[in-house]
Amino acid sequence: MAKIQNHHITYDPEWVIELNLLQHRAISRVQITKATEQAFADLTNFLHAVAYEWNRMRMELDMEKDLRVIIPNRRKGEKTK
């Protein structure tokens, strides 16, 4: 298994965030994106998705239950049983 490298982003001398590679790539992508209406809308949607998963994880920890919704090979428009 590959070792996850830790990275950090410093916004202020007192605020350093330790990130794994994927988190670092996501933040770096946002940092280099030019501010446009569409980029802002895309970032807002991404933040909503992250917030949803953050809340799900918090509920999983509180309830000690797996709440992930994983539906493999589901096609668009296909109904679940």
PDB file of C-alpha atoms in Angstrom:
ATOM      1  CA  MET A   1       0.000   0.000   0.000  1.00  0.00           C
ATOM      2  CA  ALA A   2       1.315   3.428  -0.890  1.00  0.00           C
ATOM      3  CA  LYS A   3       2.256   5.785   1.899  1.00  0.00           C
ATOM      4  CA  ILE A   4       0.076   8.899   2.044  1.00  0.00           C
ATOM      5  CA  GLN A   5       2.284  11.943   2.059  1.00  0.00           C
ATOM      6  CA  ASN A   6       1.318  14.809   4.307  1.00  0.00           C
ATOM      7  CA  HIS A   7       1.292  18.328   2.930  1.00  0.00           C
ATOM      8  CA  HIS A   8       0.429  21.599   4.531  1.00  0.00           C
ATOM      9  CA  ILE A   9      -0.951  24.916   3.417  1.00  0.00           C
ATOM     10  CA  THR A  10      -0.171  28.023   5.423  1.00  0.00           C
ATOM     11  CA  TYR A  11      -2.690  30.845   5.305  1.00  0.00           C
ATOM     12  CA  ASP A  12      -1.305  32.690   8.286  1.00  0.00           C
ATOM     13  CA  PRO A  13       1.744  32.015  10.461  1.00  0.00           C
ATOM     14  CA  GLU A  14      -0.604  30.746  13.178  1.00  0.00           C
ATOM     15  CA  TRP A  15      -2.821  28.679  10.868  1.00  0.00           C
ATOM     16  CA  VAL A  16      -1.231  25.655   9.199  1.00  0.00           C
ATOM     17  CA  ILE A  17      -3.410  22.853   7.850  1.00  0.00           C
ATOM     18  CA  GLU A  18      -2.042  19.323   7.488  1.00  0.00           C
ATOM     19  CA  LEU A  19      -3.476  17.667   4.379  1.00  0.00           C
ATOM     20  CA  ASN A  20      -3.098  14.410   2.524  1.00  0.00           C
ATOM     21  CA  LEU A  21      -2.269  14.497  -1.187  1.00  0.00           C
ATOM     22  CA  LEU A  22      -5.870  14.505  -2.461  1.00  0.00           C
ATOM     23  CA  GLN A  23      -6.934  17.252  -0.063  1.00  0.00           C
ATOM     24  CA  HIS A  24      -3.887  19.294  -1.066  1.00  0.00           C
ATOM     25  CA  ARG A  25      -4.747  18.899  -4.754  1.00  0.00           C
ATOM     26  CA  ALA A  26      -8.337  20.039  -4.161  1.00  0.00           C
ATOM     27  CA  ILE A  27      -7.258  23.168  -2.261  1.00  0.00           C
ATOM     28  CA  SER A  28      -4.515  23.960  -4.785  1.00  0.00           C
ATOM     29  CA  ARG A  29      -7.028  23.685  -7.631  1.00  0.00           C
ATOM     30  CA  VAL A  30      -9.319  26.183  -5.911  1.00  0.00           C
ATOM     31  CA  GLN A  31      -6.408  28.542  -5.227  1.00  0.00           C
ATOM     32  CA  ILE A  32      -5.370  28.718  -8.894  1.00  0.00           C
ATOM     33  CA  THR A  33      -8.922  29.100 -10.230  1.00  0.00           C
ATOM     34  CA  LYS A  34      -9.847  32.524 -11.566  1.00  0.00           C
ATOM     35  CA  ALA A  35     -12.937  33.944  -9.876  1.00  0.00           C
ATOM     36  CA  THR A  36     -15.912  33.732 -12.237  1.00  0.00           C
ATOM     37  CA  GLU A  37     -19.618  33.243 -11.599  1.00  0.00           C
ATOM     38  CA  GLN A  38     -19.396  29.633 -12.814  1.00  0.00           C
ATOM     39  CA  ALA A  39     -16.266  28.863 -10.771  1.00  0.00           C
ATOM     40  CA  PHE A  40     -17.978  30.287  -7.685  1.00  0.00           C
ATOM     41  CA  ALA A  41     -21.100  28.177  -8.334  1.00  0.00           C
ATOM     42  CA  ASP A  42     -18.953  25.061  -8.833  1.00  0.00           C
ATOM     43  CA  LEU A  43     -17.053  25.733  -5.602  1.00  0.00           C
ATOM     44  CA  THR A  44     -20.316  26.294  -3.731  1.00  0.00           C
ATOM     45  CA  ASN A  45     -21.655  22.946  -4.961  1.00  0.00           C
ATOM     46  CA  PHE A  46     -18.393  21.251  -3.934  1.00  0.00           C
ATOM     47  CA  LEU A  47     -18.601  22.818  -0.468  1.00  0.00           C
ATOM     48  CA  HIS A  48     -22.190  21.602  -0.088  1.00  0.00           C
ATOM     49  CA  ALA A  49     -21.090  18.064  -0.996  1.00  0.00           C
ATOM     50  CA  VAL A  50     -18.210  18.174   1.511  1.00  0.00           C
ATOM     51  CA  ALA A  51     -20.508  19.575   4.222  1.00  0.00           C
ATOM     52  CA  TYR A  52     -23.037  16.794   3.548  1.00  0.00           C
ATOM     53  CA  GLU A  53     -20.347  14.125   3.954  1.00  0.00           C
ATOM     54  CA  TRP A  54     -18.985  15.864   7.071  1.00  0.00           C
ATOM     55  CA  ASN A  55     -22.473  15.727   8.623  1.00  0.00           C
ATOM     56  CA  ARG A  56     -22.881  12.080   7.587  1.00  0.00           C
ATOM     57  CA  MET A  57     -19.606  11.151   9.265  1.00  0.00           C
ATOM     58  CA  ARG A  58     -20.598  13.027  12.421  1.00  0.00           C
ATOM     59  CA  MET A  59     -23.920  11.140  12.506  1.00  0.00           C
ATOM     60  CA  GLU A  60     -22.119   7.824  11.932  1.00  0.00           C
ATOM     61  CA  LEU A  61     -19.866   8.514  14.890  1.00  0.00           C
ATOM     62  CA  ASP A  62     -22.805   9.543  17.083  1.00  0.00           C
ATOM     63  CA  MET A  63     -25.011   6.602  16.058  1.00  0.00           C
ATOM     64  CA  GLU A  64     -22.201   4.049  15.600  1.00  0.00           C
ATOM     65  CA  LYS A  65     -23.839   3.052  12.309  1.00  0.00           C
ATOM     66  CA  ASP A  66     -22.647   3.020   8.684  1.00  0.00           C
ATOM     67  CA  LEU A  67     -24.781   5.552   6.770  1.00  0.00           C
ATOM     68  CA  ARG A  68     -22.869   5.553   3.489  1.00  0.00           C
ATOM     69  CA  VAL A  69     -25.017   5.150   0.402  1.00  0.00           C
ATOM     70  CA  ILE A  70     -23.120   2.918  -1.980  1.00  0.00           C
ATOM     71  CA  ILE A  71     -25.013   1.680  -5.026  1.00  0.00           C
ATOM     72  CA  PRO A  72     -22.600  -0.053  -7.427  1.00  0.00           C
ATOM     73  CA  ASN A  73     -23.361  -0.168 -11.140  1.00  0.00           C
ATOM     74  CA  ARG A  74     -26.414   2.064 -10.816  1.00  0.00           C
ATOM     75  CA  ARG A  75     -27.394   3.665 -14.098  1.00  0.00           C
ATOM     76  CA  LYS A  76     -28.848   7.136 -14.413  1.00  0.00           C
ATOM     77  CA  GLY A  77     -32.591   7.025 -13.837  1.00  0.00           C
ATOM     78  CA  GLU A  78     -32.536   3.432 -12.549  1.00  0.00           C
ATOM     79  CA  LYS A  79     -34.717   2.924  -9.476  1.00  0.00           C
ATOM     80  CA  THR A  80     -33.490   1.140  -6.376  1.00  0.00           C
ATOM     81  CA  LYS A  81     -35.306  -1.915  -5.050  1.00  0.00           C
TER      82      LYS A  81
END
